[in-house]
């Protein structure tokens, strides 16, 4: 079914026109700031009485309206603790349900917020006249945990000399973390920004720098920025520090900022930026929308790129010198993407989160076009193929990615996190979401044409520019926001094409098409019989209906054929344009128009087909598994000019380890006309093919001859020449070939000795003295290659407490360890760019440990993982620690990693640790591990629940780890709560916790007494609550709720303790006798320590989850004596109820009722719904249970309800007095009960009742005394629901 609108559809009763942000002081020592904000609001309704804004972490001192009336305000942030008051729930479904509820409660798109301001009475006349309101808020921020990062190095000198700086950060909608605002993209406004800093500091923010004013003592200065373009609060940022400033020499509107001593690398890294601006402006025929652009490079950045209006905050790790090769394409792509986000993402923002795919996808699309322009078509197509594979893998292995789920038909794909808000998304999902959005925009370009798409983008920018120049009015700036509907409307206006079908298929659905295909050539008819199948049952697969292109390369040329895919299995016939050539030699024309000579001896003499390709241009999201002979793959690799086709051929040839495949791969590696990435993949594939051909391989190891021919000395090929990386293709190949050779293995699965000597010689003769480029990446790859030659050590018996020693190492392992140690020590003295050698050395040492060559010890990695080391070094050490935790099951190491997550100053490090743990979990829910403890569960739960409210990405990363370890269900390592059920999946039975009822029999467990339990509710029920409950009452309920008295006349505190031989012992510690009721509890039972013995029995029909979901706390009808009456049957309502149930009220003897409610601390009852508590162990649909009630059972209590709740029967020795009824009466009651049961048995379809019905009646007939005893039992209503199970935490039992 369709959802009721988007989150941004909730109309805010006011509009924001302008905001002032003034921070009057920054304190780096105490990491605090103080300031105020002013919001100019235009009321839209005369009855506006409350204003809601967003603010987290900050302390608000006072709120003024119109600068003279102080307004009261209230702060409430449910995201501080997601599962408030919960003590037992530990399943992920419950957490995510509460997470979404808490997030929506403060979602600015829903007109909500953490701070609610009440408008004073003096301001009401102004609101009534719909005049603007100026709301001033004074606030401070002390030691923020998120949103604003203070970087203060532990050095001597002043803050400026130490390089101390600060900057804002966070995912979408995170500006609330550092100043009060309306934190929504749907509320743009103009901005005035003022920041007062020390004289040696520089404040950078959004907008134009209007003025810089110095104080009279010249110790401080104030930067004044003004942003005239309407901008939303999430796109506002700040950076303060002793930055060095450089105005771009090619574009004076662009300014670059970096920390001290980084100016040389800043100049080189940003020298290309003007080219990106010119490319985008020319591409869209539109100028850059802002008047300025600022790039700020900071340390300990939250992510590599954070784009805001007129400025972007980058990590200093993107800066590089002219000597570095590998970092250039990475840094340029990231910076170009940030510029694209200025057009779509900052200038034109999303209207709601459901529309986020548009700005994200368009920015990614523009960036890919720049990539194509800057690095070539081959790099672009390789990039698209990698993005496509990444999206396919995620949807196939993890879950569905729907770009716009707001109008989803049918149930949404089940993920373990909500996708309706950026603060609830898995970080992995957010990355894949952005990639898929880009691919969908590219598919749209293919569908309608690039020119029409660019015209649409130009139209969007033109409308936004016109809107930005207008003064504020209601809905004046709506063209500054982009939604799916507005995009489709403009698209239709510009192009005249309807793309709703395309949007429904790729934006509002998930999955990728999966094709399996093969073909046969029919010589008689000269046609190719093609068969395509779709696999729609696989995870992440979708049914594709639409056009599909097949390219066939024949002897006379390349031809495209488009087919309509409608069914799961489709057969086509393609008529060939050429006929087979016997002995005629003629050049073969290719798709590019080039004509080449081919050796046609390998192909079928009767067939003119050289190879086929399905969807060669990647026009849809698809995965193709194609079958064709090996010689066709070899032809495709040699002669196809598309790099994606060559890559596909290399992957397929790995399955054909033949001499012809070896020759084709070798020719590809040596071909200088081939794209360098294809040559690299061919080298890796050749190593795998050589291992498959190890028994028939002849000659030197694979690729050794090629390497010596290309890079060896002319006089002595075994000695490598001096490094010269001026040819970038040769540089990448020189790195790849040694790495590929390191994977070679002999028939005994060890690396050939000549390969190891070859690699050691590369270290020995490496000379970079005359090379103008750095060789740090080359040396790092050599270390990786050296370690790849290691095989697992032969297991030996060691002295207890000792591991392998250097004297026991083999000669090869000792040489490798010595080389790695030498490089690591040298790196400490002369560190290279990004410490790449250290990173490779740490990985090498860990691999030596894992293979048993050196003792497994994590102290080395712990020292490198500590704060103060370079970022990449810390990541490498942490990766080793995660691997150590998994292999050695080290609880101390895991605890250390979680300590870093909770306390590390760098938020990016914490995020990466969680990412590593989720990608490589120490254990899974299907494994038995010593690490899986209750303490670990509680620690992870606390991390998600309350410790990461300041960082949504960190909180969701913790949920990823929890899911990787325990899945969606309750962890099996937790003890089963006393009040939950156990479901035996093998026997299809249910029972209470066996530790509570150790001697209970199956017949007793499922003995359905068909009893009626009348419950009382808490005294806290108000009239409005009763009325609301009545509105939610099921239609078949016999009485309206307001007709049932829900007051308890006796307060009791019940304490359940275990007792040998019985289920529970209920102590009645205190009883307050009501003044109008006869005492029914004897003096004996008023004494301290008197007890009721309790036995739990389950019966009745389980309510369906959807029925239970409608009303989380359904009040049970109860019959309670009214004041002044001891007989509840005197009530007219009670009599009406009994008549409805088919019972004569006059035939029921008088029996006093003892109503009392159990304490909320009881193991049977949970807290109220408001506290987010629910029954322990249930799924997300579970909810709080009503209070339980206990009363003596009367003979005619066997009234059958339409939907009887499950009951628990409590036997008591105190009931002996009520058990003195005569035996004849008991028999008469039993016969009457049996008759009633036969009359209403269609209402009792519980699966356990059928198995026990006959035995139950036989037992009652044989033992009348037992029936008499049962008639005196006390009963407790125990409503519960059938949970929506995911997977069992154990093979047979599941806690529900």
PDB file of N, CA and C in Angstrom, residues 353-391:
ATOM      1  N   UNK A 353      13.938  13.849   2.642  1.00  0.00           N
ATOM      2  CA  UNK A 353      14.915  12.773   2.469  1.00  0.00           C
ATOM      3  C   UNK A 353      14.514  11.827   1.341  1.00  0.00           C
ATOM      4  N   UNK A 354      13.226  11.682   1.073  1.00  0.00           N
ATOM      5  CA  UNK A 354      12.794  10.833  -0.026  1.00  0.00           C
ATOM      6  C   UNK A 354      13.237  11.379  -1.381  1.00  0.00           C
ATOM      7  N   UNK A 355      13.621  12.634  -1.434  1.00  0.00           N
ATOM      8  CA  UNK A 355      14.087  13.240  -2.688  1.00  0.00           C
ATOM      9  C   UNK A 355      15.605  13.351  -2.737  1.00  0.00           C
ATOM     10  N   UNK A 356      16.296  12.768  -1.773  1.00  0.00           N
ATOM     11  CA  UNK A 356      17.751  12.920  -1.707  1.00  0.00           C
ATOM     12  C   UNK A 356      18.453  12.286  -2.900  1.00  0.00           C
ATOM     13  N   UNK A 357      17.824  11.305  -3.541  1.00  0.00           N
ATOM     14  CA  UNK A 357      18.477  10.627  -4.662  1.00  0.00           C
ATOM     15  C   UNK A 357      18.734  11.577  -5.826  1.00  0.00           C
ATOM     16  N   UNK A 358      17.930  12.633  -5.948  1.00  0.00           N
ATOM     17  CA  UNK A 358      18.092  13.546  -7.084  1.00  0.00           C
ATOM     18  C   UNK A 358      19.359  14.396  -6.975  1.00  0.00           C
ATOM     19  N   UNK A 359      19.530  15.216  -5.928  1.00  0.00           N
ATOM     20  CA  UNK A 359      20.783  15.988  -5.865  1.00  0.00           C
ATOM     21  C   UNK A 359      22.015  15.113  -5.753  1.00  0.00           C
ATOM     22  N   UNK A 360      21.929  14.012  -5.011  1.00  0.00           N
ATOM     23  CA  UNK A 360      23.088  13.124  -4.893  1.00  0.00           C
ATOM     24  C   UNK A 360      23.410  12.473  -6.233  1.00  0.00           C
ATOM     25  N   UNK A 361      22.383  12.018  -6.922  1.00  0.00           N
ATOM     26  CA  UNK A 361      22.613  11.365  -8.203  1.00  0.00           C
ATOM     27  C   UNK A 361      23.106  12.317  -9.268  1.00  0.00           C
ATOM     28  N   UNK A 362      22.549  13.524  -9.328  1.00  0.00           N
ATOM     29  CA  UNK A 362      22.977  14.485 -10.347  1.00  0.00           C
ATOM     30  C   UNK A 362      24.404  14.938 -10.089  1.00  0.00           C
ATOM     31  N   UNK A 363      24.763  15.182  -8.812  1.00  0.00           N
ATOM     32  CA  UNK A 363      26.138  15.571  -8.501  1.00  0.00           C
ATOM     33  C   UNK A 363      27.109  14.462  -8.884  1.00  0.00           C
ATOM     34  N   UNK A 364      26.754  13.208  -8.591  1.00  0.00           N
ATOM     35  CA  UNK A 364      27.613  12.097  -8.994  1.00  0.00           C
ATOM     36  C   UNK A 364      27.708  11.959 -10.498  1.00  0.00           C
ATOM     37  N   UNK A 365      26.620  12.213 -11.185  1.00  0.00           N
ATOM     38  CA  UNK A 365      26.626  12.150 -12.650  1.00  0.00           C
ATOM     39  C   UNK A 365      27.541  13.218 -13.242  1.00  0.00           C
ATOM     40  N   UNK A 366      27.448  14.437 -12.735  1.00  0.00           N
ATOM     41  CA  UNK A 366      28.323  15.505 -13.224  1.00  0.00           C
ATOM     42  C   UNK A 366      29.784  15.195 -12.943  1.00  0.00           C
ATOM     43  N   UNK A 367      30.049  14.631 -11.777  1.00  0.00           N
ATOM     44  CA  UNK A 367      31.430  14.291 -11.430  1.00  0.00           C
ATOM     45  C   UNK A 367      31.970  13.207 -12.362  1.00  0.00           C
ATOM     46  N   UNK A 368      31.132  12.243 -12.716  1.00  0.00           N
ATOM     47  CA  UNK A 368      31.601  11.196 -13.623  1.00  0.00           C
ATOM     48  C   UNK A 368      31.907  11.755 -15.009  1.00  0.00           C
ATOM     49  N   UNK A 369      31.139  12.750 -15.436  1.00  0.00           N
ATOM     50  CA  UNK A 369      31.440  13.374 -16.728  1.00  0.00           C
ATOM     51  C   UNK A 369      32.768  14.128 -16.671  1.00  0.00           C
ATOM     52  N   UNK A 370      33.058  14.766 -15.549  1.00  0.00           N
ATOM     53  CA  UNK A 370      34.374  15.402 -15.421  1.00  0.00           C
ATOM     54  C   UNK A 370      35.478  14.358 -15.420  1.00  0.00           C
ATOM     55  N   UNK A 371      35.231  13.245 -14.757  1.00  0.00           N
ATOM     56  CA  UNK A 371      36.205  12.155 -14.755  1.00  0.00           C
ATOM     57  C   UNK A 371      36.494  11.687 -16.178  1.00  0.00           C
ATOM     58  N   UNK A 372      35.456  11.586 -16.976  1.00  0.00           N
ATOM     59  CA  UNK A 372      35.625  11.194 -18.372  1.00  0.00           C
ATOM     60  C   UNK A 372      36.412  12.235 -19.147  1.00  0.00           C
ATOM     61  N   UNK A 373      36.137  13.497 -18.862  1.00  0.00           N
ATOM     62  CA  UNK A 373      36.847  14.569 -19.564  1.00  0.00           C
ATOM     63  C   UNK A 373      38.307  14.660 -19.142  1.00  0.00           C
ATOM     64  N   UNK A 374      38.586  14.419 -17.866  1.00  0.00           N
ATOM     65  CA  UNK A 374      39.945  14.612 -17.354  1.00  0.00           C
ATOM     66  C   UNK A 374      40.830  13.392 -17.556  1.00  0.00           C
ATOM     67  N   UNK A 375      40.272  12.188 -17.417  1.00  0.00           N
ATOM     68  CA  UNK A 375      41.087  10.978 -17.429  1.00  0.00           C
ATOM     69  C   UNK A 375      40.785  10.038 -18.584  1.00  0.00           C
ATOM     70  N   UNK A 376      39.785  10.364 -19.407  1.00  0.00           N
ATOM     71  CA  UNK A 376      39.533   9.585 -20.600  1.00  0.00           C
ATOM     72  C   UNK A 376      38.325   8.667 -20.490  1.00  0.00           C
ATOM     73  N   UNK A 377      37.875   8.225 -21.661  1.00  0.00           N
ATOM     74  CA  UNK A 377      36.687   7.373 -21.738  1.00  0.00           C
ATOM     75  C   UNK A 377      36.926   6.010 -21.095  1.00  0.00           C
ATOM     76  N   UNK A 378      38.113   5.466 -21.280  1.00  0.00           N
ATOM     77  CA  UNK A 378      38.386   4.149 -20.696  1.00  0.00           C
ATOM     78  C   UNK A 378      38.285   4.170 -19.179  1.00  0.00           C
ATOM     79  N   UNK A 379      38.859   5.206 -18.574  1.00  0.00           N
ATOM     80  CA  UNK A 379      38.776   5.328 -17.114  1.00  0.00           C
ATOM     81  C   UNK A 379      37.328   5.503 -16.680  1.00  0.00           C
ATOM     82  N   UNK A 380      36.568   6.261 -17.474  1.00  0.00           N
ATOM     83  CA  UNK A 380      35.165   6.495 -17.143  1.00  0.00           C
ATOM     84  C   UNK A 380      34.365   5.199 -17.206  1.00  0.00           C
ATOM     85  N   UNK A 381      34.530   4.419 -18.268  1.00  0.00           N
ATOM     86  CA  UNK A 381      33.769   3.179 -18.398  1.00  0.00           C
ATOM     87  C   UNK A 381      34.189   2.160 -17.344  1.00  0.00           C
ATOM     88  N   UNK A 382      35.447   2.128 -17.018  1.00  0.00           N
ATOM     89  CA  UNK A 382      35.889   1.238 -15.944  1.00  0.00           C
ATOM     90  C   UNK A 382      35.281   1.660 -14.607  1.00  0.00           C
ATOM     91  N   UNK A 383      35.199   2.953 -14.387  1.00  0.00           N
ATOM     92  CA  UNK A 383      34.590   3.478 -13.166  1.00  0.00           C
ATOM     93  C   UNK A 383      33.111   3.098 -13.093  1.00  0.00           C
ATOM     94  N   UNK A 384      32.376   3.221 -14.188  1.00  0.00           N
ATOM     95  CA  UNK A 384      30.955   2.873 -14.206  1.00  0.00           C
ATOM     96  C   UNK A 384      30.773   1.384 -13.923  1.00  0.00           C
ATOM     97  N   UNK A 385      31.611   0.549 -14.535  1.00  0.00           N
ATOM     98  CA  UNK A 385      31.505  -0.891 -14.314  1.00  0.00           C
ATOM     99  C   UNK A 385      31.754  -1.245 -12.853  1.00  0.00           C
ATOM    100  N   UNK A 386      32.701  -0.574 -12.200  1.00  0.00           N
ATOM    101  CA  UNK A 386      32.975  -0.842 -10.793  1.00  0.00           C
ATOM    102  C   UNK A 386      31.820  -0.385  -9.908  1.00  0.00           C
ATOM    103  N   UNK A 387      31.250   0.775 -10.219  1.00  0.00           N
ATOM    104  CA  UNK A 387      30.095   1.247  -9.446  1.00  0.00           C
ATOM    105  C   UNK A 387      28.927   0.273  -9.577  1.00  0.00           C
ATOM    106  N   UNK A 388      28.697  -0.203 -10.784  1.00  0.00           N
ATOM    107  CA  UNK A 388      27.603  -1.130 -11.022  1.00  0.00           C
ATOM    108  C   UNK A 388      27.811  -2.430 -10.245  1.00  0.00           C
ATOM    109  N   UNK A 389      29.009  -2.940 -10.251  1.00  0.00           N
ATOM    110  CA  UNK A 389      29.296  -4.182  -9.526  1.00  0.00           C
ATOM    111  C   UNK A 389      29.130  -3.987  -8.017  1.00  0.00           C
ATOM    112  N   UNK A 390      29.531  -2.832  -7.505  1.00  0.00           N
ATOM    113  CA  UNK A 390      29.389  -2.573  -6.076  1.00  0.00           C
ATOM    114  C   UNK A 390      27.927  -2.570  -5.653  1.00  0.00           C
ATOM    115  N   UNK A 391      27.077  -1.915  -6.453  1.00  0.00           N
ATOM    116  CA  UNK A 391      25.649  -1.868  -6.138  1.00  0.00           C
ATOM    117  C   UNK A 391      25.044  -3.269  -6.220  1.00  0.00           C
TER     118      UNK A 391
END
